[in-house]
């Protein structure tokens, strides 16, 4: 490990290239999930590598290098989103659960509910789920991607987005509720 | 597909959920995140689970919410992007490193 860090710091061309090739795939997957379009996804990855090479001397080895790099990619994505002004608030009210005037839930009865296991057997499930996640407005989608998919903690997400933990929790819940609504046809086994 | 909960039943439940230790479906909704995170205080957890026993709508809603969440999480298992990493991106990263 120390050996790799030294090689990277010294600008060892061969080691740098294999390091980039080893990590760029998953980094691009993360940034595409956050940025939603491959062009900006690539920009964020490029910025992230610049930051990584710049800061590699400060990496203390107290966490796994992949975890450290993951935080950097996510941060670079968020910075790029801010620069692109893609952080406006868009509502997902029409995808939220409904209640009557007594606060009783109005929910279409679930005659059948597919399980994640049965859906996993269908080849295009992941693509369909991805498509629905991409339909969420950025301000909700990002919180869901960071907490549920990238598995950051509520506190980490709050710090990265510079909002309160309570704000993250409210948005996360609304994002999940909206996604549940969007995935209903799939979970009810109804073709679109 | 069968119909939604009949209006009369909803009215009865609406009244019942106003009793002590009862919450409305709307309040139930606000507890979901903490319940799934395991951070709901024991009294609220008891009230939450009691509502779930009595309310089929919320029981099914929560199950669908969980399934949807599982599906979202499963998209992370995509280790590599579908398309191979563009070589020009790798070249750009390396060129920037050389300065
Ligand atoms: Zn209920």
PDB file of C-alpha atoms and ligand atoms in Angstrom:
ATOM      1  CA  UNK A   1       0.000   0.000   0.000  1.00  0.00           C
ATOM      2  CA  UNK A   2       2.678   2.520   1.053  1.00  0.00           C
ATOM      3  CA  UNK A   3       4.560   1.409  -2.000  1.00  0.00           C
ATOM      4  CA  UNK A   4       1.636   2.297  -4.268  1.00  0.00           C
ATOM      5  CA  UNK A   5       1.122   5.655  -2.575  1.00  0.00           C
ATOM      6  CA  UNK A   6       4.791   6.514  -2.997  1.00  0.00           C
ATOM      7  CA  UNK A   7       4.694   5.477  -6.641  1.00  0.00           C
ATOM      8  CA  UNK A   8       1.633   7.638  -7.268  1.00  0.00           C
ATOM      9  CA  UNK A   9       3.140  10.600  -5.450  1.00  0.00           C
ATOM     10  CA  UNK A  10       6.319  10.298  -7.466  1.00  0.00           C
ATOM     11  CA  UNK A  11       4.340  10.217 -10.683  1.00  0.00           C
ATOM     12  CA  UNK A  12       5.409   6.687 -11.668  1.00  0.00           C
ATOM     13  CA  UNK A  13       3.786   6.476 -15.120  1.00  0.00           C
ATOM     14  CA  UNK A  14       3.190   2.738 -15.270  1.00  0.00           C
ATOM     15  CA  UNK A  15       1.810   2.434 -11.729  1.00  0.00           C
ATOM     16  CA  UNK A  16      -0.360   5.496 -12.276  1.00  0.00           C
ATOM     17  CA  UNK A  17      -1.836   4.037 -15.421  1.00  0.00           C
ATOM     18  CA  UNK A  18      -2.675   0.692 -13.816  1.00  0.00           C
ATOM     19  CA  UNK A  19      -4.126   2.530 -10.794  1.00  0.00           C
ATOM     20  CA  UNK A  20      -6.383   4.603 -13.070  1.00  0.00           C
ATOM     21  CA  UNK A  21      -7.471   1.539 -15.040  1.00  0.00           C
ATOM     22  CA  UNK A  22      -8.230  -0.397 -11.863  1.00  0.00           C
ATOM     23  CA  UNK A  23     -10.527   2.254 -10.408  1.00  0.00           C
ATOM     24  CA  UNK A  24     -12.011   4.263 -13.253  1.00  0.00           C
ATOM     25  CA  UNK A  25     -14.803   1.761 -14.020  1.00  0.00           C
ATOM     26  CA  UNK A  26     -16.534   1.872 -10.653  1.00  0.00           C
ATOM     27  CA  UNK A  27     -15.866   5.596 -10.347  1.00  0.00           C
ATOM     28  CA  UNK A  28     -17.633   6.206 -13.629  1.00  0.00           C
ATOM     29  CA  UNK A  29     -20.552   4.017 -12.511  1.00  0.00           C
ATOM     30  CA  UNK A  30     -20.899   6.133  -9.346  1.00  0.00           C
ATOM     31  CA  UNK A  31     -20.670   9.460 -11.159  1.00  0.00           C
ATOM     32  CA  UNK A  32     -23.118   8.396 -13.861  1.00  0.00           C
ATOM     33  CA  UNK A  33     -25.616   7.404 -11.190  1.00  0.00           C
ATOM     34  CA  UNK A  34     -25.327  10.847  -9.634  1.00  0.00           C
ATOM     35  CA  UNK A  35     -24.894  13.014 -12.721  1.00  0.00           C
ATOM     36  CA  UNK A  36     -27.414  11.081 -14.822  1.00  0.00           C
ATOM     37  CA  UNK A  37     -25.687  11.861 -18.126  1.00  0.00           C
ATOM     38  CA  UNK A  38     -22.422  10.252 -19.233  1.00  0.00           C
ATOM     39  CA  UNK A  39     -20.867  13.487 -20.440  1.00  0.00           C
ATOM     40  CA  UNK A  40     -21.005  15.153 -17.032  1.00  0.00           C
ATOM     41  CA  UNK A  41     -20.225  11.809 -15.432  1.00  0.00           C
ATOM     42  CA  UNK A  42     -16.892  11.745 -17.242  1.00  0.00           C
ATOM     43  CA  UNK A  43     -16.161  15.353 -16.293  1.00  0.00           C
ATOM     44  CA  UNK A  44     -16.730  14.544 -12.630  1.00  0.00           C
ATOM     45  CA  UNK A  45     -14.419  11.506 -12.818  1.00  0.00           C
ATOM     46  CA  UNK A  46     -11.699  13.606 -14.402  1.00  0.00           C
ATOM     47  CA  UNK A  47     -12.038  16.217 -11.656  1.00  0.00           C
ATOM     48  CA  UNK A  48     -11.989  13.459  -9.064  1.00  0.00           C
ATOM     49  CA  UNK A  49      -8.710  12.002 -10.344  1.00  0.00           C
ATOM     50  CA  UNK A  50      -7.163  15.471 -10.353  1.00  0.00           C
ATOM     51  CA  UNK A  51      -8.197  15.845  -6.707  1.00  0.00           C
ATOM     52  CA  UNK A  52      -6.954  12.352  -5.850  1.00  0.00           C
ATOM     53  CA  UNK A  53      -3.498  12.959  -7.317  1.00  0.00           C
ATOM     54  CA  UNK A  54      -3.402  16.347  -5.672  1.00  0.00           C
ATOM     55  CA  UNK A  55      -4.291  14.994  -2.245  1.00  0.00           C
ATOM     56  CA  UNK A  56      -2.714  11.553  -2.300  1.00  0.00           C
ATOM     57  CA  UNK A  57       0.012  12.823   0.041  1.00  0.00           C
ATOM     58  CA  UNK A  58      -2.672  13.606   2.623  1.00  0.00           C
ATOM     59  CA  UNK A  59      -4.242  10.146   2.486  1.00  0.00           C
ATOM     60  CA  UNK A  60      -3.410   8.646   5.864  1.00  0.00           C
ATOM     61  CA  UNK A  61      -4.369   5.077   5.170  1.00  0.00           C
ATOM     62  CA  UNK A  62      -6.804   5.063   8.098  1.00  0.00           C
ATOM     63  CA  UNK A  63      -9.672   4.131   5.765  1.00  0.00           C
ATOM     64  CA  UNK A  64      -9.608   1.918   2.690  1.00  0.00           C
ATOM     65  CA  UNK A  65      -8.329   3.877  -0.283  1.00  0.00           C
ATOM     66  CA  UNK A  66     -11.493   2.998  -2.202  1.00  0.00           C
ATOM     67  CA  UNK A  67     -13.656   4.577   0.520  1.00  0.00           C
ATOM     68  CA  UNK A  68     -11.507   7.707   0.446  1.00  0.00           C
ATOM     69  CA  UNK A  69     -11.736   7.877  -3.359  1.00  0.00           C
ATOM     70  CA  UNK A  70     -15.480   7.215  -3.272  1.00  0.00           C
ATOM     71  CA  UNK A  71     -16.049  10.304  -1.102  1.00  0.00           C
ATOM     72  CA  UNK A  72     -13.962  12.350  -3.511  1.00  0.00           C
ATOM     73  CA  UNK A  73     -15.934  11.257  -6.595  1.00  0.00           C
ATOM     74  CA  UNK A  74     -19.229  11.950  -4.836  1.00  0.00           C
ATOM     75  CA  UNK A  75     -18.024  15.386  -3.745  1.00  0.00           C
ATOM     76  CA  UNK A  76     -16.813  16.256  -7.216  1.00  0.00           C
ATOM     77  CA  UNK A  77     -20.198  15.234  -8.638  1.00  0.00           C
ATOM     78  CA  UNK A  78     -22.008  17.441  -6.147  1.00  0.00           C
ATOM     79  CA  UNK A  79     -19.713  20.363  -6.896  1.00  0.00           C
ATOM     80  CA  UNK A  80     -20.364  19.958 -10.591  1.00  0.00           C
ATOM     81  CA  UNK A  81     -24.120  19.782  -9.979  1.00  0.00           C
ATOM     82  CA  UNK A  82     -23.951  23.020  -8.027  1.00  0.00           C
ATOM     83  CA  UNK A  83     -21.968  24.605 -10.829  1.00  0.00           C
ATOM     84  CA  UNK A  84     -24.555  23.425 -13.349  1.00  0.00           C
ATOM     85  CA  UNK A  85     -27.279  24.769 -11.027  1.00  0.00           C
ATOM     86  CA  UNK A  86     -28.926  21.402 -10.999  1.00  0.00           C
ATOM     87  CA  UNK A  87     -29.940  21.686  -7.368  1.00  0.00           C
ATOM     88  CA  UNK A  88     -33.243  23.495  -7.769  1.00  0.00           C
ATOM     89  CA  UNK A  89     -36.160  22.196  -5.783  1.00  0.00           C
ATOM     90  CA  UNK A  90     -38.680  20.203  -7.801  1.00  0.00           C
ATOM     91  CA  UNK A  91     -41.649  18.682  -5.993  1.00  0.00           C
ATOM     92  CA  UNK A  92     -42.701  15.057  -6.065  1.00  0.00           C
ATOM     93  CA  UNK A  93     -46.104  15.742  -4.508  1.00  0.00           C
ATOM     94  CA  UNK A  94     -48.048  13.828  -7.137  1.00  0.00           C
ATOM     95  CA  UNK A  95     -46.057  10.681  -6.291  1.00  0.00           C
ATOM     96  CA  UNK A  96     -46.691  10.848  -2.540  1.00  0.00           C
ATOM     97  CA  UNK A  97     -49.183   8.613  -0.701  1.00  0.00           C
ATOM     98  CA  UNK A  98     -52.769   9.813  -0.440  1.00  0.00           C
ATOM     99  CA  UNK A  99     -55.080  10.030   2.578  1.00  0.00           C
ATOM    100  CA  UNK A 100     -58.708  10.857   3.163  1.00  0.00           C
ATOM    101  CA  UNK A 101     -59.751  13.689   5.467  1.00  0.00           C
ATOM    102  CA  UNK A 102     -59.409  11.425   8.531  1.00  0.00           C
ATOM    103  CA  UNK A 103     -55.792  10.663   7.681  1.00  0.00           C
ATOM    104  CA  UNK A 104     -56.651   7.164   6.423  1.00  0.00           C
ATOM    105  CA  UNK A 105     -54.433   5.865   3.665  1.00  0.00           C
ATOM    106  CA  UNK A 106     -55.935   5.460   0.210  1.00  0.00           C
ATOM    107  CA  UNK A 107     -53.968   2.665  -1.391  1.00  0.00           C
ATOM    108  CA  UNK A 108     -54.874   0.444  -4.314  1.00  0.00           C
ATOM    109  CA  UNK A 109     -55.106  -3.081  -2.792  1.00  0.00           C
ATOM    110  CA  UNK A 110     -52.146  -5.316  -3.517  1.00  0.00           C
ATOM    111  CA  UNK A 111     -53.542  -8.466  -5.077  1.00  0.00           C
ATOM    112  CA  UNK A 112     -50.096  -9.760  -5.864  1.00  0.00           C
ATOM    113  CA  UNK A 113     -46.726  -8.345  -4.959  1.00  0.00           C
ATOM    114  CA  UNK A 114     -43.587  -9.459  -6.714  1.00  0.00           C
ATOM    115  CA  UNK A 115     -40.562 -10.047  -4.466  1.00  0.00           C
ATOM    116  CA  UNK A 116     -37.104  -8.606  -5.160  1.00  0.00           C
ATOM    117  CA  UNK A 117     -35.983 -12.216  -5.674  1.00  0.00           C
ATOM    118  CA  UNK A 118     -38.604 -13.018  -8.308  1.00  0.00           C
ATOM    119  CA  UNK A 119     -37.966  -9.713 -10.062  1.00  0.00           C
ATOM    120  CA  UNK A 120     -34.217 -10.338 -10.023  1.00  0.00           C
ATOM    121  CA  UNK A 121     -34.831 -13.325 -12.277  1.00  0.00           C
ATOM    122  CA  UNK A 122     -36.230 -11.060 -14.970  1.00  0.00           C
ATOM    123  CA  UNK A 123     -33.393  -9.844 -17.110  1.00  0.00           C
ATOM    124  CA  UNK A 124     -34.397  -6.211 -17.481  1.00  0.00           C
ATOM    125  CA  UNK A 125     -35.464  -5.465 -13.902  1.00  0.00           C
ATOM    126  CA  UNK A 126     -32.319  -3.529 -13.050  1.00  0.00           C
ATOM    127  CA  UNK A 127     -32.609  -1.406 -16.183  1.00  0.00           C
ATOM    128  CA  UNK A 128     -36.253  -0.650 -15.433  1.00  0.00           C
ATOM    129  CA  UNK A 129     -35.495   0.276 -11.828  1.00  0.00           C
ATOM    130  CA  UNK A 130     -32.640   2.489 -12.984  1.00  0.00           C
ATOM    131  CA  UNK A 131     -34.948   4.213 -15.430  1.00  0.00           C
ATOM    132  CA  UNK A 132     -37.425   4.993 -12.661  1.00  0.00           C
ATOM    133  CA  UNK A 133     -34.713   6.295 -10.331  1.00  0.00           C
ATOM    134  CA  UNK A 134     -33.588   8.602 -13.140  1.00  0.00           C
ATOM    135  CA  UNK A 135     -37.123   9.981 -13.368  1.00  0.00           C
ATOM    136  CA  UNK A 136     -36.900  11.437  -9.870  1.00  0.00           C
ATOM    137  CA  UNK A 137     -36.015  15.140  -9.714  1.00  0.00           C
ATOM    138  CA  UNK A 138     -32.345  15.744  -8.808  1.00  0.00           C
ATOM    139  CA  UNK A 139     -33.028  17.132  -5.325  1.00  0.00           C
ATOM    140  CA  UNK A 140     -34.717  13.859  -4.306  1.00  0.00           C
ATOM    141  CA  UNK A 141     -32.791  11.438  -6.508  1.00  0.00           C
ATOM    142  CA  UNK A 142     -29.401  12.485  -5.124  1.00  0.00           C
ATOM    143  CA  UNK A 143     -30.373  11.818  -1.519  1.00  0.00           C
ATOM    144  CA  UNK A 144     -31.727   8.378  -2.453  1.00  0.00           C
ATOM    145  CA  UNK A 145     -28.668   7.506  -4.533  1.00  0.00           C
ATOM    146  CA  UNK A 146     -26.225   8.645  -1.845  1.00  0.00           C
ATOM    147  CA  UNK A 147     -27.921   6.964   1.108  1.00  0.00           C
ATOM    148  CA  UNK A 148     -29.551   3.865  -0.321  1.00  0.00           C
ATOM    149  CA  UNK A 149     -27.252   3.006  -3.212  1.00  0.00           C
ATOM    150  CA  UNK A 150     -23.872   4.526  -2.333  1.00  0.00           C
ATOM    151  CA  UNK A 151     -24.573   3.661   1.323  1.00  0.00           C
ATOM    152  CA  UNK A 152     -23.397   6.905   2.897  1.00  0.00           C
ATOM    153  CA  UNK A 153     -24.792   7.748   6.336  1.00  0.00           C
ATOM    154  CA  UNK A 154     -27.436  10.429   6.881  1.00  0.00           C
ATOM    155  CA  UNK A 155     -24.775  12.598   8.531  1.00  0.00           C
ATOM    156  CA  UNK A 156     -22.366  12.198   5.612  1.00  0.00           C
ATOM    157  CA  UNK A 157     -25.083  13.093   3.109  1.00  0.00           C
ATOM    158  CA  UNK A 158     -26.101  16.113   5.192  1.00  0.00           C
ATOM    159  CA  UNK A 159     -22.509  17.361   5.321  1.00  0.00           C
ATOM    160  CA  UNK A 160     -21.940  16.841   1.616  1.00  0.00           C
ATOM    161  CA  UNK A 161     -25.158  18.633   0.656  1.00  0.00           C
ATOM    162  CA  UNK A 162     -24.698  21.281   3.364  1.00  0.00           C
ATOM    163  CA  UNK A 163     -28.178  20.725   4.776  1.00  0.00           C
ATOM    164  CA  UNK A 164     -29.494  19.400   8.101  1.00  0.00           C
ATOM    165  CA  UNK A 165     -29.878  15.690   8.845  1.00  0.00           C
ATOM    166  CA  UNK A 166     -33.615  16.293   9.308  1.00  0.00           C
ATOM    167  CA  UNK A 167     -33.778  17.701   5.774  1.00  0.00           C
ATOM    168  CA  UNK A 168     -31.961  14.626   4.412  1.00  0.00           C
ATOM    169  CA  UNK A 169     -34.387  12.308   6.190  1.00  0.00           C
ATOM    170  CA  UNK A 170     -37.485  14.092   4.921  1.00  0.00           C
ATOM    171  CA  UNK A 171     -36.186  14.125   1.371  1.00  0.00           C
ATOM    172  CA  UNK A 172     -35.036  10.492   1.551  1.00  0.00           C
ATOM    173  CA  UNK A 173     -38.436   9.318   2.703  1.00  0.00           C
ATOM    174  CA  UNK A 174     -40.253  11.301   0.015  1.00  0.00           C
ATOM    175  CA  UNK A 175     -37.840  10.031  -2.630  1.00  0.00           C
ATOM    176  CA  UNK A 176     -38.426   6.429  -1.539  1.00  0.00           C
ATOM    177  CA  UNK A 177     -42.188   6.942  -1.494  1.00  0.00           C
ATOM    178  CA  UNK A 178     -42.055   8.457  -4.988  1.00  0.00           C
ATOM    179  CA  UNK A 179     -39.901   5.588  -6.261  1.00  0.00           C
ATOM    180  CA  UNK A 180     -42.303   3.063  -4.750  1.00  0.00           C
ATOM    181  CA  UNK A 181     -45.110   4.747  -6.693  1.00  0.00           C
ATOM    182  CA  UNK A 182     -43.083   4.675  -9.917  1.00  0.00           C
ATOM    183  CA  UNK A 183     -42.199   0.993  -9.415  1.00  0.00           C
ATOM    184  CA  UNK A 184     -45.776  -0.084  -8.691  1.00  0.00           C
ATOM    185  CA  UNK A 185     -46.518  -1.463 -12.169  1.00  0.00           C
ATOM    186  CA  UNK A 186     -43.361  -3.580 -11.959  1.00  0.00           C
ATOM    187  CA  UNK A 187     -44.084  -4.806  -8.419  1.00  0.00           C
ATOM    188  CA  UNK A 188     -47.716  -5.533  -9.228  1.00  0.00           C
ATOM    189  CA  UNK A 189     -46.547  -7.632 -12.160  1.00  0.00           C
ATOM    190  CA  UNK A 190     -48.322  -5.397 -14.642  1.00  0.00           C
ATOM    191  CA  UNK A 191     -46.719  -4.765 -17.996  1.00  0.00           C
ATOM    192  CA  UNK A 192     -46.248  -1.070 -18.760  1.00  0.00           C
TER     193      UNK A 192
ATOM    194  CA  UNK B   1     -58.364  -5.533  -9.313  1.00  0.00           C
ATOM    195  CA  UNK B   2     -60.512  -5.124  -6.191  1.00  0.00           C
ATOM    196  CA  UNK B   3     -61.713  -1.765  -4.956  1.00  0.00           C
ATOM    197  CA  UNK B   4     -60.133   0.467  -2.365  1.00  0.00           C
ATOM    198  CA  UNK B   5     -61.141   0.254   1.292  1.00  0.00           C
ATOM    199  CA  UNK B   6     -64.852   1.180   1.478  1.00  0.00           C
ATOM    200  CA  UNK B   7     -65.620   4.657   2.733  1.00  0.00           C
ATOM    201  CA  UNK B   8     -67.549   3.404   5.786  1.00  0.00           C
ATOM    202  CA  UNK B   9     -64.678   1.201   6.920  1.00  0.00           C
ATOM    203  CA  UNK B  10     -62.307   4.113   6.430  1.00  0.00           C
ATOM    204  CA  UNK B  11     -64.522   6.281   8.634  1.00  0.00           C
ATOM    205  CA  UNK B  12     -64.591   3.666  11.390  1.00  0.00           C
ATOM    206  CA  UNK B  13     -60.842   3.251  11.206  1.00  0.00           C
ATOM    207  CA  UNK B  14     -60.429   7.029  11.133  1.00  0.00           C
ATOM    208  CA  UNK B  15     -62.247   7.200  14.484  1.00  0.00           C
ATOM    209  CA  UNK B  16     -60.409   4.205  15.924  1.00  0.00           C
ATOM    210  CA  UNK B  17     -57.022   5.679  15.070  1.00  0.00           C
ATOM    211  CA  UNK B  18     -57.853   8.679  17.254  1.00  0.00           C
ATOM    212  CA  UNK B  19     -57.937   6.469  20.380  1.00  0.00           C
ATOM    213  CA  UNK B  20     -55.004   6.421  22.830  1.00  0.00           C
ATOM    214  CA  UNK B  21     -51.940   4.538  21.545  1.00  0.00           C
ATOM    215  CA  UNK B  22     -53.343   4.813  18.043  1.00  0.00           C
ATOM    216  CA  UNK B  23     -52.022   6.835  15.151  1.00  0.00           C
ATOM    217  CA  UNK B  24     -53.446   7.738  11.773  1.00  0.00           C
ATOM    218  CA  UNK B  25     -51.972   6.363   8.551  1.00  0.00           C
ATOM    219  CA  UNK B  26     -50.528   9.818   7.947  1.00  0.00           C
ATOM    220  CA  UNK B  27     -48.640   9.681  11.254  1.00  0.00           C
ATOM    221  CA  UNK B  28     -47.590   6.115  10.478  1.00  0.00           C
ATOM    222  CA  UNK B  29     -45.957   7.421   7.319  1.00  0.00           C
ATOM    223  CA  UNK B  30     -43.754   9.798   9.331  1.00  0.00           C
ATOM    224  CA  UNK B  31     -42.376   6.916  11.419  1.00  0.00           C
ATOM    225  CA  UNK B  32     -41.362   4.671   8.522  1.00  0.00           C
ATOM    226  CA  UNK B  33     -37.841   5.959   7.960  1.00  0.00           C
ATOM    227  CA  UNK B  34     -36.801   5.691  11.617  1.00  0.00           C
ATOM    228  CA  UNK B  35     -38.554   2.334  11.947  1.00  0.00           C
ATOM    229  CA  UNK B  36     -36.538   0.871   9.077  1.00  0.00           C
ATOM    230  CA  UNK B  37     -33.336   2.487  10.413  1.00  0.00           C
ATOM    231  CA  UNK B  38     -34.065   0.838  13.769  1.00  0.00           C
ATOM    232  CA  UNK B  39     -33.946   4.197  15.541  1.00  0.00           C
ATOM    233  CA  UNK B  40     -37.600   4.478  16.576  1.00  0.00           C
ATOM    234  CA  UNK B  41     -37.921   4.767  20.395  1.00  0.00           C
ATOM    235  CA  UNK B  42     -39.609   1.687  21.903  1.00  0.00           C
ATOM    236  CA  UNK B  43     -42.913   3.421  22.703  1.00  0.00           C
ATOM    237  CA  UNK B  44     -43.275   4.726  19.164  1.00  0.00           C
ATOM    238  CA  UNK B  45     -42.211   1.350  17.803  1.00  0.00           C
ATOM    239  CA  UNK B  46     -44.993  -0.301  19.784  1.00  0.00           C
ATOM    240  CA  UNK B  47     -47.538   2.211  18.474  1.00  0.00           C
ATOM    241  CA  UNK B  48     -46.220   1.833  14.940  1.00  0.00           C
ATOM    242  CA  UNK B  49     -46.445  -1.965  15.030  1.00  0.00           C
ATOM    243  CA  UNK B  50     -49.904  -1.818  16.579  1.00  0.00           C
ATOM    244  CA  UNK B  51     -51.121   0.323  13.688  1.00  0.00           C
ATOM    245  CA  UNK B  52     -49.563  -2.115  11.252  1.00  0.00           C
ATOM    246  CA  UNK B  53     -51.494  -5.015  12.824  1.00  0.00           C
ATOM    247  CA  UNK B  54     -54.788  -3.147  12.478  1.00  0.00           C
ATOM    248  CA  UNK B  55     -54.318  -1.510   9.095  1.00  0.00           C
ATOM    249  CA  UNK B  56     -53.997  -3.614   5.995  1.00  0.00           C
ATOM    250  CA  UNK B  57     -53.322  -0.564   3.795  1.00  0.00           C
ATOM    251  CA  UNK B  58     -50.276   0.486   5.791  1.00  0.00           C
ATOM    252  CA  UNK B  59     -49.062  -3.113   6.066  1.00  0.00           C
ATOM    253  CA  UNK B  60     -49.161  -3.516   2.293  1.00  0.00           C
ATOM    254  CA  UNK B  61     -47.820  -0.039   1.729  1.00  0.00           C
ATOM    255  CA  UNK B  62     -44.794  -0.740   3.937  1.00  0.00           C
ATOM    256  CA  UNK B  63     -44.134  -4.040   2.218  1.00  0.00           C
ATOM    257  CA  UNK B  64     -44.184  -2.376  -1.197  1.00  0.00           C
ATOM    258  CA  UNK B  65     -41.970   0.437   0.137  1.00  0.00           C
ATOM    259  CA  UNK B  66     -39.456  -2.155   1.336  1.00  0.00           C
ATOM    260  CA  UNK B  67     -39.525  -4.105  -1.923  1.00  0.00           C
ATOM    261  CA  UNK B  68     -38.991  -0.900  -3.872  1.00  0.00           C
ATOM    262  CA  UNK B  69     -36.070  -0.024  -1.583  1.00  0.00           C
ATOM    263  CA  UNK B  70     -34.525  -3.475  -2.126  1.00  0.00           C
ATOM    264  CA  UNK B  71     -34.836  -2.999  -5.869  1.00  0.00           C
ATOM    265  CA  UNK B  72     -33.115   0.393  -5.659  1.00  0.00           C
ATOM    266  CA  UNK B  73     -30.275  -1.088  -3.603  1.00  0.00           C
ATOM    267  CA  UNK B  74     -29.838  -3.927  -6.070  1.00  0.00           C
ATOM    268  CA  UNK B  75     -28.882  -1.482  -8.828  1.00  0.00           C
ATOM    269  CA  UNK B  76     -25.593  -0.906  -6.983  1.00  0.00           C
ATOM    270  CA  UNK B  77     -24.513  -4.456  -7.765  1.00  0.00           C
ATOM    271  CA  UNK B  78     -23.722  -3.266 -11.240  1.00  0.00           C
ATOM    272  CA  UNK B  79     -19.941  -3.399 -10.777  1.00  0.00           C
ATOM    273  CA  UNK B  80     -18.878  -2.103 -14.144  1.00  0.00           C
ATOM    274  CA  UNK B  81     -20.607   0.322 -16.468  1.00  0.00           C
ATOM    275  CA  UNK B  82     -22.325  -1.352 -19.416  1.00  0.00           C
ATOM    276  CA  UNK B  83     -20.093   0.348 -21.918  1.00  0.00           C
ATOM    277  CA  UNK B  84     -16.342  -0.067 -21.462  1.00  0.00           C
ATOM    278  CA  UNK B  85     -14.567   2.975 -20.050  1.00  0.00           C
ATOM    279  CA  UNK B  86     -13.717   5.263 -22.983  1.00  0.00           C
ATOM    280  CA  UNK B  87      -9.985   5.157 -23.729  1.00  0.00           C
ATOM    281  CA  UNK B  88      -9.931   8.900 -24.342  1.00  0.00           C
ATOM    282  CA  UNK B  89     -11.131   9.491 -20.806  1.00  0.00           C
ATOM    283  CA  UNK B  90      -8.284   7.372 -19.437  1.00  0.00           C
ATOM    284  CA  UNK B  91      -5.875   9.255 -21.708  1.00  0.00           C
ATOM    285  CA  UNK B  92      -7.224  12.606 -20.506  1.00  0.00           C
ATOM    286  CA  UNK B  93      -6.829  11.626 -16.851  1.00  0.00           C
ATOM    287  CA  UNK B  94      -3.258  10.480 -17.430  1.00  0.00           C
ATOM    288  CA  UNK B  95      -2.383  13.534 -19.528  1.00  0.00           C
ATOM    289  CA  UNK B  96      -3.641  15.834 -16.783  1.00  0.00           C
ATOM    290  CA  UNK B  97      -1.445  13.971 -14.301  1.00  0.00           C
ATOM    291  CA  UNK B  98       1.657  14.548 -16.376  1.00  0.00           C
ATOM    292  CA  UNK B  99       0.740  18.249 -16.403  1.00  0.00           C
TER     293      UNK B  99
HETATM  294 ZN1  LIG C   1     -52.813   2.810   8.143  1.00  0.00          ZN
END
